[in-house]
Structure formats: structure tokens, C-alpha cells
Amino acid sequence: MTRLFNDPAAFADELREGFIDANGDLVRGVTGGVVRSTVSRPGSSAVVIGGGSGHYPAFAGLVGPGLASGAAMGNLFASPSAHQVESVGRAADHGGGVLLTCGNYAGDVLNFTAAAEAMRADGIDVRTLWVTDDISSAPASERSKRRGIAGGLVVYKVAGALAEEGAALADVVAAASHANDRTRTLGVAFSGCTFPGASEPLFTVPEGRMAVGMGIHGEPGISETDVPTADGLARMLVEALLGELPDDVPEARGQRALVILNGLGTVKYEEMFVVYRSVARLLAEAGVEVAFSEVGEFCTSFDMAGLSLTITWLDEGLERLWAAPAVTPSFRTGSLEVEPLSDEELAQADEAATAIPPASAESRDAAATVLASLRAAKDVIDANADELGRMDAVAGDGDHGIGMQRGVHAAVDAAEDAVARGAGAGTTLGMAADAWSDRAGGTSGVLWGLLLRTLAQTVGDEERPDTTTVVSGVAAAEQRLRETGGASVGDKTMVDAIVPFAGVLDQRQGDGLAVAWAAAADAATEAAAATADLVPHLGRSRAHGEKSLGTADPGAHSFALIVTAVAAVLEEGN
Amino acid sequence: MTRLFNDPAAFADELREGFIDANGDLVRGVTGGVVRSTVSRPGSSAVVIGGGSGHYPAFAGLVGPGLASGAAMGNLFASPSAHQVESVGRAADHGGGVLLTCGNYAGDVLNFTAAAEAMRADGIDVRTLWVTDDISSAPASERSKRRGIAGGLVVYKVAGALAEEGAALADVVAAASHANDRTRTLGVAFSGCTFPGASEPLFTVPEGRMAVGMGIHGEPGISETDVPTADGLARMLVEALLGELPDDVPEARGQRALVILNGLGTVKYEEMFVVYRSVARLLAEAGVEVAFSEVGEFCTSFDMAGLSLTITWLDEGLERLWAAPAVTPSFRTGSLEVEPLSDEELAQADEAATAIPPASAESRDAAATVLASLRAAKDVIDANADELGRMDAVAGDGDHGIGMQRGVHAAVDAAEDAVARGAGAGTTLGMAADAWSDRAGGTSGVLWGLLLRTLAQTVGDEERPDTTTVVSGVAAAEQRLRETGGASVGDKTMVDAIVPFAGVLDQRQGDGLAVAWAAAADAATEAAAATADLVPHLGRSRAHGEKSLGTADPGAHSFALIVTAVAAVLEEGN
């Protein structure tokens, strides 16, 4: 919904003023809209676009060198008047004539046509062109009846680029018309949009449903379905667009294309990238070469939830004009020299350190114990994940169980891979550490990653790790954890469990690793239980609120669970 | 809410893949994130940014020449692991050392610090810097405890621009740190965001309320208020930021600034421009010189509704580095030579045709009758606006009454202005026509604009308009309307009323203007009422659905009302 406005009746005027305030380096206000505030080539032809407001960056956001010369700005979803279009057209004219172009809507066509007539009456050379890229709005046999949606960007960009080169108006119109013929769009919507001050949306889509082909002002679509997966939506859009190639494009395979995935308002970038991932794969399967891709917001429908996919089937001319430099408030391209890496440099860069370093037979033996310990840790965390979540939910965000599961599962997978490839104990621990912290997220992921990585450094890939090595590794890890987390014993964190664990392990090391470890695990278990009585850690601010009293710390508890499980593995190994 | 995903657990991985697919000209994937796919200067220092996903274009959208060298990408709202940051840092290093920088959040600081230590252990020169621009998250006396939000863009841009010039790492760090010291942000939120697959938002703000200072992950704000007007919000944000100048900026007046109005997700561009309009005015009042302004989405919080205002207090160095060229997937600046118009050219361009052409005394007399007629039209439309709306609501979108009111009020205002400035009848009609069509919107605005403009051309500013002149003006207007609207009698439009009106006016002109006009008005009224029995016009597709049977056409009805009201004016004038 729209929350920020003053007088709703003044909204369109005020957004135009604010837009000009923010972009004075590129545009200046004239009656009915904006024109460039930058120097244009005398005698060059002008490209004037426009339509209702509420579609930003269409249309005013596309005014600047290399793109539009001016934009007429109507009220919300309402065509600018003929007088407004004429005013912008006259201000944009540099003596080379004017192309007035907009989407194919009754009101816009009426007003742009009337403006063209008024200007022609004064001897100005004016041509008009209506964008018709929306394949859902009329059958292919009646393309001239289709609406114009996000594909307008391509038409305006091609026209603007050619005008910038100083081409004659007739050539600009021909190129724009060709771009329109080669451009197809299909959109979907999940919700309507709400105007400033309105209590109801302008139109609605039932919850969980998707309107296919719905227009950018809520014009009815051609069908309605349940909301598909991102992959399912990508397939639907790609199949529809591949199903209607332009007459002069015999087949998609081998054809170069410009692809635009356009957000209509409240479908956000992250969702669009997930959809685009599938679009790219499907086009590659179909043999289409994507020469340019744009994922973002180019023609919105205020705060409507929805998106559209546009394909322009390129030829050499269109490719050159799309790539040409443009600088506008919302769209900039092709202006800084960008040098891609060579294949050789890429290969070199990709040769990451994925090789397994050589290891002694003793260390490879010990790696098997590391793996068994991690598997035991996985089992005990799986068995206690719900309880850990409940403990965390009392005071935190309740994701400790899930995070630990993600981390320990990834660590076991990585350790299995390492052992299968002949890694020693140190490398196995190190790969498990990276996998754990990569996948777990949250503070527990950081701390377990640090703990295992510190152990890995002490253990190495040469010697069989003896009791002394393990004890000093645990001591180093304990110290590292305290330094990194900034917490002390009594702060109600994992530190409360690892400190007594490391202490007892050190004291009892004369009894051999298995016995010492078991005693240390008992100490950790006792200490973890005792955290229930402590005042919470009041160090660094936490995003989701401070912990409260009365529950044991889940981080200390899961540490105790794991070292106890590992004690059983070491006992068995004896 | 988030609608488009596949497996929610794979969302962050898939968005990263789609992002790389869409932006292969600028970025390539490495473990844990992306680095530039373009050539960097050997030996130059690298700027690596990062954080959780869900904030696009932060952080991956800011990687490219002139800005970041790479970005570590964590899971949704979760820090990347130390291993991931390290992997991106190593891939981004060109031999000149690396600045690892991110927002000041516990998880990010932990992982970026650990990555820096791991890289330093291999002899790489690594520095860290935490962005702390959010003034709501700690008092000014504890700036180092503040969170980093949208102001990070300034810090990363300044660092990236200096690194691009080949500066030493220490200088890059110093400039970035200075940019952080000079940058302040305050944000507000109106709603929470919803993660893929989640049934509930991650956090909520009560309907109609605004959380002031709420963080980009839902961290609690400092207060909650009712949602203010756009102007009220602008004032609150500007006052808060002007209330805390950096130590080395003695006063705001005369100080040059960079201003960023950042949308957090579902507050859209149009709303932001309305807010920015006020921000610009308030800063001007305070004597701040806005050197650069950006209105858009730079650091989002998934689909959260909210925005933030950032001010960076510039000096020569910061100004140069902000303006330097950058090309990234989401942010491009300063790369194409843009030549502003000179003051002289601007003045020339602004000298619009606002002058009132000379008029005869007779025509100025007639202009008074035009004004009286328009006032009568205004009164009758005001009195019937609700009924016109109801007639339109049966079949259309119900805005005919409102549109006619807007148009006729604007026409009266313009005519009053024209008459006061000595305009003749033709100029008065023409200015009224432009005002009507500019303000009314919709088809009725187009048609009434055309009608009055055609009359204006026939009437002119010289002769007193006699009966013949008015009759031929109405006939020309009638023809123009039929041509433009593409409608014929019987199509259930305004044409159904104007055709009999013009016909009777022509037939009865021998009886004098007042009598003929009254008879013609009666014919129009009869014809308008008869439209209730007609089949609707099935011409060009309408955005909001076709009209249905059973009600008189509101356009024909309002025409009849107006000409009847004007008949009374002409009668009085006799």
C-alpha cells in the first residue's frame, strides 16, 4: 500500500517536483513533464516518451543523453493531456523533428496524436509510434492492438541511441519500429496496487493465485493459476515467448537476444534472480545466446506484486544501439570501458586450493576417528534438535537447533569427502570446519568453525595425534573462542562449557585420552546445566533481543552433547 | 511477502547463481560470493564488502570497476562465514592488499575479523573497517557501537574509487574511514518482511504505525509514531540528521552534501520522490548545498516497507571520489561526458509562450461571457458530480464526476487569469482548454480540451464573435470530436449529445444565438437521456472493462448539463 503522501490530489505534481529536485543534472521541468537539462546536438531528432505516472522508472527516469529527449508525465495511471505532450515535444525539439512514442493505450494514443497534429500545424516534423510488446493482450495476428509494457524500454533506447548519433527522424522511427517488431513481453501479477489515500487496492488478485498477462494498470489477464515455483514461472514465461518468434526470426536456436526480467513493484531482486537463474538455463537449452540481460525494475505498476519477461531478438543494428552509451536517472549503460578477463586468466583464477595435501598413514588413520566423531555429533544433534530449538526460542530466535543441524551435516559430508580422497586428520578437520561455518550461519556456525579449524592447525597431517596434541589443540580452541566471542565464564554462552571441559581434559591427561575426555565431557555437561541459573551475557547488542533468565544456554548445552557423544567414540576406539 | 522460490533452503544459493547469470560481464562466482570478472590493475588494493543476502543491491550488486572488488554473500540476513569471506578476499587480491569492510553487526565482525586473520597468516596485507552510519543504534558518544545501513554505499564507493586510482591500502582505509565519519543515516519502517516459504513475517510493525530507527533486520527502533505525511517524515529525518554534525563540520549552512534517500523494499519510487521534494526544500532552507542526490534502492531489507535518509558531509576529496566513474550491476556513475545547458540556454528555453497576445475591446468583452459560461458550467458540474460518478460507476470506473470537476475548476481558474490579464475571447478559451485537459485526466479531459481549443481557434482575439462564428466553431468542434474519439452517434458517448446540439444550433441560427443555443441545449438533453437505451461503444479496448447497458452515458449527460447552463448565461446577456 501507499503510505507516504501529503494531499493525494497533489501526489503526481509533487513526485514530479521531487524527481526534478533529485535529478537536476539530467532533467529540467517544463509544462507537463521533463526534458534533458544537458546539451543536445543541434538539428538532431528528438525522442519524446510518456504516459501516466506510477510506472517509474518509466517514463521520466529514462530521459538523458543516449535515451529519451523528454517525457510527458500524466497523473497516476492517466495519460498526459495533448497539451502536456505538445509542451514537452516542443521543448525537446532541436530542429530535427520529434518522435512521440508511448504504449498503445487509448488515452495515450489520443493525446499523443493530438499533440503531433498541433506541432505539425506549426511545421514541426513529428512522427508517432505505439509500443505493442505485450503478447497477452491480443493474438499475434492482431499485433497492432497489443498493449505496450516493459518492452518499451528497448524501443525508446534504440530510438534514443540512433537520434544521439545524429540520424534523420525517418531512420530513428524505422529503427524504433523494428525494435518494437522484434520485442515480446509476458507479465504476471500476484496482487494489485493501492493509490495514495485510497483504502482499497485499485484491483485485486486472490491470495495464492497468479494472473497471467494482467496489464500494468490491472487490465484483466488471459488466465489465472496457482502461484507456481520460481522454476515453474520461468518455464511458463520462456515457453510463451519462444512460442511466438517474429516473422523474420526463423528459429530461436543460434539467435542472439536481449532479455529483461522486470519487477512490477514489490517482487524483489532476490526473487527475480532466483527466477532469472531458471530463465537463463531454459534459454541456453533452447540454444538462445543471451547477449544482454537486465534484471531489475524498468516499468513498474506502483506497488503491484508481479514481474514480466521481455525478449528482444537482436540483429547487428539492434545490438549496437542497445549497447550504445546512455545516462539517465535510472538507466545507464555502455559508458565506461570494461575489460573482461581472458579465458587464461579466468582458468588461473578458478584453480582454487581444492587439492588434498599429502598425509601420513598415521594421520589418515586418525582422520577416520575424526569422521566417526563428527558422525556421532551429527546423531546426537539430530536427536536433540527440537529441544535445542525450544531452549533457544525462550530467549533467542529459536534457530539454534536448525543451525547446528545444518552445520554438523555439512561437516560430516565434507569429512567423508576428505577421507575418501586420502586426507589426513588436520585437513579433514579443516574441511569440516569450513563446511560447518559456511552452512550453519549464526554465531554457533562461527564458533564451531573456529573451534574445529584451531584443532585442525594443531593436529596437522603428519603425526598421529596423541593425547598431548589433542589437549593443546582444545586449549588453543578454548582461548580462540573466548577472544573471538568476547565472552567470559558466567556470560551464559558456549564458553561456560568449553572452559571446564578444557580444564578437566588438561588435568586428567595422565589417564589417557579416552578417560580424560569422558571426565571433561561430564564437567561440560554439568556446567551447561548450570547456565540456567546465570545472568545472561550483556555484551554486544543482539539483533533479535537480549536473552532472558531461566533456561540453560543452548550453545553450552549442544557443546556438552557433542563432547559426550565423542567420548563414546574414543572409548570404543580404545 | 515472498512468493517466488523453489526449495526455500536453496534460495540464497539460487539467487547468487541467477545474479551471476545475469551479470557475467561484471562478476564471476567464487566460493562464498563474487569477484569482478574484469581486469584490475596489478598491485592495486582490493575492497571486499559483504554481509547477509536479502539487502540487494547490497552487497553483490556493488561489485565492479570503481567500486567493490568482491562481495561475500551470506544466507538471508546471516553473515557469510569466515571461510567464505576469506575465499572472496583471496580471489579479489591483486597483490596490493585487501580492505575487508562490512556493517557493524556482531556476526559480520566476527567472520570478517577471522577471515582477515587467516589471510594475514599467509602474509597478505589485510585491513578491516566496520560501517557505523545508523544514528539510531547508539548515542553519538558511542559511534563505534552503531550499526551500518545504507551509508555503507558511500564508504564502499569512496574506498573503491581510490583503490581504482592505484592508491596504497593505508590510504584507501583512511579515506573509507573518513567517509564513514562523515556519513549519517536514519531509517523508518512500516512493516516487516517475509522470508521464502515462511507463513509469518520475520517481524511486524502495527498497521498505521512507523518504527523510527528500526534496523534492516528488524532490530528494534528508538520510538514508534503514527505514519506521518510525506512532508512530516522528511522533516523528522532532516532534523535528526542536521542535529548531529560530524566533529569537523562546524555548521550545516554553506556545507556541501551527498544525500541518499534509500527505499527498503516496498516503499516505491513515486513515494520517495514526494518525500525527497520536501528533503530538498528543508536542506535548502538550512543552507545545505546538495552536490549529489540519489533516490532509489541501495540497501534493502527484502520486502520490508520503509526508507532511510543518508547525508554525507563532503569535502573536496570525498566529492571527487563519489563522482569518480563506477560500473556495477546496480550502480553506475560519472562515466559518460554530460554537458549541462548554460544559464543563457536555460533562460531561453524557459521563456515559454506565457505572454497574452493583444486583443480587441470587442473580443475582451466576449471573453467576459466566456468566463461567465465557464463559471456556470462549474456550478452545474459541482451540483451534479456525485450523480455523474454514480452513472459512470455502473459501467466504468466511476471517476467521470471527479474528472469533470477537476477539469472545469482548472478551466475557470485559467480563464479568470486570462481575463484579468486582458486576453481576448479566443486566448481565454484556449487557456481554459489547456488547463482543463491538463488537470482532468481521462477521456473526458481530452475531449473537452479539444472542444474548447477548436472553438478558440474559430473565435480568435479580434472580432466580437457573432452567431455565425459560434455556429461554425461548434460545427468544427463536433467534427474534431468525432474524428479523434473514433465514435459515431449511437456508440453511447458524448458524440450522441454534441451532434444533435450542433445540428439544431445550425438550423435555428436565424433566431439569434441565445434562442438557437437554448433549443440546441434541449436537443442535447433529450439525446443524452436516450443513450440509456443504446448498445455501448465497442471500439478500442478500454483499460477498466467495457461499458454495460442500462444507464445513460455520463459524458453525454455532462455535455447536456453544461450547454444548458451556458444557455442561461446567453439568455441573461441578451
Coordinates of C-alpha atoms in Angstrom, one line a residue, chain A residues 290-538:
Chain A
V290 CA 21.8 -14.1 -24.3
A291 CA 23.9 -11.1 -25.4
F292 CA 22.5 -8.8 -22.8
S293 CA 20.5 -9.4 -19.6
E294 CA 18.8 -6.9 -17.3
V295 CA 17.2 -7.9 -14.0
G296 CA 15.5 -5.0 -12.1
E297 CA 12.7 -2.5 -12.2
F298 CA 12.2 -0.8 -15.6
C299 CA 8.4 -0.3 -15.8
T300 CA 6.5 -0.8 -12.6
S301 CA 2.9 -0.7 -11.6
F302 CA 3.2 1.3 -8.4
D303 CA 3.3 -1.3 -5.6
M304 CA 1.8 -4.2 -7.5
A305 CA 3.4 -7.6 -7.0
G306 CA 4.4 -9.1 -10.3
L307 CA 7.0 -9.4 -12.9
S308 CA 7.4 -9.6 -16.7
L309 CA 9.9 -11.2 -19.0
T310 CA 10.9 -9.5 -22.3
I311 CA 12.9 -10.9 -25.1
T312 CA 14.2 -8.8 -28.0
W313 CA 15.5 -10.8 -30.9
L314 CA 18.6 -8.9 -31.9
D315 CA 20.4 -8.2 -35.2
E316 CA 23.6 -6.3 -35.6
G317 CA 21.9 -2.9 -35.7
L318 CA 19.7 -3.5 -32.6
E319 CA 22.7 -4.9 -30.7
R320 CA 24.8 -1.9 -31.5
L321 CA 22.1 0.5 -30.5
W322 CA 21.2 -1.3 -27.2
A323 CA 24.9 -1.3 -26.2
A324 CA 25.4 2.4 -27.0
P325 CA 26.1 4.7 -24.1
A326 CA 23.2 6.2 -22.2
V327 CA 23.0 8.2 -19.0
T328 CA 19.6 8.7 -17.4
P329 CA 18.4 8.9 -13.8
S330 CA 17.5 5.2 -13.7
F331 CA 19.3 3.6 -16.6
R332 CA 23.0 3.8 -17.5
T333 CA 24.9 1.6 -19.8
G334 CA 27.9 1.2 -22.0
S335 CA 29.8 4.2 -21.0
L336 CA 32.9 3.1 -19.1
E337 CA 35.5 0.9 -20.8
V338 CA 35.2 -2.5 -19.1
E339 CA 37.9 -5.1 -20.0
P340 CA 36.8 -8.7 -19.4
L341 CA 39.3 -11.3 -18.0
S342 CA 40.8 -13.6 -20.7
D343 CA 40.0 -17.3 -20.6
E344 CA 43.5 -18.0 -19.4
E345 CA 43.2 -15.5 -16.5
L346 CA 39.8 -17.0 -15.6
A347 CA 41.2 -20.5 -15.6
Q348 CA 44.1 -19.4 -13.4
A349 CA 41.8 -17.6 -11.0
D350 CA 39.5 -20.6 -10.8
E351 CA 42.3 -23.1 -9.9
A352 CA 41.4 -22.9 -6.3
A353 CA 43.1 -24.7 -3.5
T354 CA 40.8 -27.7 -3.7
A355 CA 43.7 -30.2 -3.8
I356 CA 44.2 -32.5 -0.8
P357 CA 47.6 -32.1 0.8
P358 CA 49.7 -35.3 1.3
A359 CA 49.2 -37.0 4.7
S360 CA 51.0 -39.8 6.6
A361 CA 49.3 -43.2 7.1
E362 CA 49.0 -42.4 10.8
S363 CA 47.2 -39.2 10.2
R364 CA 44.9 -40.8 7.7
D365 CA 44.0 -43.4 10.4
A366 CA 43.3 -40.6 12.8
A367 CA 41.1 -38.9 10.1
A368 CA 38.8 -42.0 10.4
T369 CA 38.4 -41.2 14.1
V370 CA 37.7 -37.6 13.3
L371 CA 35.0 -38.7 10.9
A372 CA 33.5 -41.1 13.4
S373 CA 33.4 -38.4 16.0
L374 CA 31.6 -36.0 13.6
R375 CA 29.1 -38.7 12.8
A376 CA 28.4 -39.2 16.5
A377 CA 28.0 -35.5 16.8
K378 CA 25.5 -35.5 14.0
D379 CA 23.4 -38.2 15.5
V380 CA 23.2 -36.5 18.9
I381 CA 22.3 -33.1 17.4
D382 CA 19.7 -34.7 15.2
A383 CA 18.2 -36.4 18.2
N384 CA 18.2 -33.2 20.2
A385 CA 17.5 -30.5 17.5
D386 CA 13.9 -29.8 18.6
E387 CA 14.9 -29.5 22.3
L388 CA 17.8 -27.1 21.3
G389 CA 15.3 -25.1 19.3
R390 CA 12.9 -24.8 22.2
M391 CA 15.7 -23.8 24.6
D392 CA 16.7 -21.1 22.1
A393 CA 13.2 -19.9 21.5
V394 CA 12.7 -19.0 25.2
A395 CA 15.3 -16.2 24.9
G396 CA 16.6 -16.1 21.3
D397 CA 15.2 -16.6 17.8
G398 CA 14.8 -20.4 18.1
D399 CA 17.1 -21.4 15.3
H400 CA 20.0 -22.9 17.3
G401 CA 18.8 -26.5 16.6
I402 CA 18.4 -26.0 12.9
G403 CA 21.7 -24.1 12.6
M404 CA 23.6 -26.8 14.4
Q405 CA 22.0 -29.5 12.3
R406 CA 22.9 -27.6 9.1
G407 CA 26.5 -27.2 10.3
V408 CA 27.2 -30.7 11.5
H409 CA 25.6 -32.3 8.5
A410 CA 27.7 -30.2 6.2
A411 CA 30.8 -31.0 8.3
V412 CA 30.2 -34.8 8.0
D413 CA 29.7 -34.6 4.3
A414 CA 32.9 -32.6 3.9
A415 CA 34.8 -35.0 6.2
E416 CA 33.6 -38.0 4.2
D417 CA 34.8 -36.4 1.0
A418 CA 38.2 -35.6 2.6
V419 CA 38.7 -39.1 4.0
A420 CA 37.7 -40.7 0.7
R421 CA 40.3 -38.6 -1.0
G422 CA 43.1 -39.6 1.4
A423 CA 43.2 -36.6 3.6
G424 CA 45.0 -36.6 7.0
A425 CA 43.3 -35.7 10.3
G426 CA 44.2 -31.9 10.1
T427 CA 42.9 -31.5 6.5
T428 CA 39.7 -33.5 7.4
L429 CA 39.1 -31.3 10.4
G430 CA 39.8 -28.1 8.4
M431 CA 37.4 -29.0 5.6
A432 CA 34.7 -29.9 8.1
A433 CA 35.3 -26.6 9.9
D434 CA 34.8 -24.6 6.6
A435 CA 31.7 -26.6 5.6
W436 CA 30.2 -26.2 9.1
S437 CA 30.7 -22.4 9.2
D438 CA 29.6 -21.9 5.6
R439 CA 26.3 -23.7 6.0
A440 CA 25.3 -23.2 9.6
G441 CA 25.0 -19.4 9.7
G442 CA 24.6 -17.6 13.0
T443 CA 27.0 -17.4 15.9
S444 CA 27.1 -21.1 16.6
G445 CA 28.4 -21.6 13.0
V446 CA 31.2 -19.1 13.5
L447 CA 32.3 -20.6 16.8
W448 CA 32.2 -24.3 15.7
G449 CA 34.1 -23.3 12.6
L450 CA 36.8 -21.6 14.7
L451 CA 36.9 -24.5 17.2
L452 CA 37.5 -27.2 14.5
R453 CA 39.8 -25.0 12.5
T454 CA 42.0 -24.4 15.5
L455 CA 42.1 -28.1 16.3
A456 CA 43.0 -28.8 12.7
Q457 CA 46.0 -26.5 12.9
T458 CA 47.4 -28.2 16.0
V459 CA 46.7 -31.7 14.7
G460 CA 48.2 -31.4 11.2
D461 CA 48.6 -34.2 8.6
E462 CA 51.8 -35.8 9.7
E463 CA 51.8 -37.2 13.2
R464 CA 49.2 -39.5 14.8
P465 CA 47.6 -37.0 17.2
D466 CA 48.5 -38.1 20.7
T467 CA 46.8 -37.0 24.0
T468 CA 49.2 -34.0 24.3
T469 CA 48.3 -32.8 20.8
V470 CA 44.6 -33.1 21.5
V471 CA 44.9 -31.4 24.9
S472 CA 46.9 -28.5 23.5
G473 CA 44.5 -28.2 20.5
V474 CA 41.5 -28.0 22.7
A475 CA 43.3 -25.4 24.9
A476 CA 44.1 -23.3 21.8
A477 CA 40.5 -23.6 20.6
E478 CA 39.1 -22.6 24.0
Q479 CA 41.4 -19.5 24.1
R480 CA 40.4 -18.6 20.5
L481 CA 36.7 -18.8 21.3
R482 CA 37.0 -16.6 24.3
E483 CA 38.9 -14.0 22.3
T484 CA 36.6 -14.0 19.3
G485 CA 33.3 -14.2 21.1
G486 CA 34.3 -11.6 23.7
A487 CA 32.5 -13.7 26.4
S488 CA 33.7 -14.9 29.8
V489 CA 32.6 -17.7 32.0
G490 CA 29.3 -16.8 33.5
D491 CA 28.1 -14.9 30.4
K492 CA 25.8 -17.8 29.6
T493 CA 27.4 -18.9 26.3
M494 CA 29.2 -21.9 25.0
V495 CA 32.3 -20.6 26.8
D496 CA 30.7 -21.7 30.1
A497 CA 31.0 -25.3 28.9
I498 CA 34.3 -25.3 27.0
V499 CA 36.4 -23.7 29.8
P500 CA 35.7 -26.5 32.4
F501 CA 36.0 -29.1 29.5
A502 CA 39.5 -27.9 28.6
G503 CA 40.4 -27.6 32.2
V504 CA 39.5 -31.1 33.2
L505 CA 41.0 -32.5 29.9
D506 CA 44.3 -30.9 30.9
Q507 CA 44.2 -32.1 34.5
R508 CA 43.3 -35.7 33.6
Q509 CA 45.5 -36.1 30.6
G510 CA 47.7 -38.6 32.5
D511 CA 44.8 -41.1 32.4
G512 CA 44.9 -41.3 28.7
L513 CA 42.7 -39.5 26.1
A514 CA 39.5 -41.6 26.3
V515 CA 39.3 -41.4 30.1
A516 CA 40.3 -37.7 30.3
W517 CA 37.8 -36.8 27.5
A518 CA 35.0 -38.6 29.3
A519 CA 35.7 -36.8 32.6
A520 CA 35.9 -33.5 30.7
A521 CA 32.6 -34.2 28.9
D522 CA 30.9 -34.7 32.3
A523 CA 32.3 -31.4 33.5
A524 CA 30.9 -29.7 30.4
T525 CA 27.5 -31.3 30.9
E526 CA 27.4 -30.1 34.5
A527 CA 28.5 -26.6 33.6
A528 CA 25.9 -26.4 30.7
A529 CA 23.1 -27.3 33.0
A530 CA 24.3 -24.7 35.5
T531 CA 23.9 -21.9 32.9
A532 CA 20.1 -22.0 33.6
D533 CA 20.9 -20.0 36.8
L534 CA 23.1 -17.4 35.3
V535 CA 22.5 -13.7 34.3
P536 CA 22.6 -13.5 30.5
H537 CA 25.5 -12.2 28.6
L538 CA 25.1 -8.4 28.2

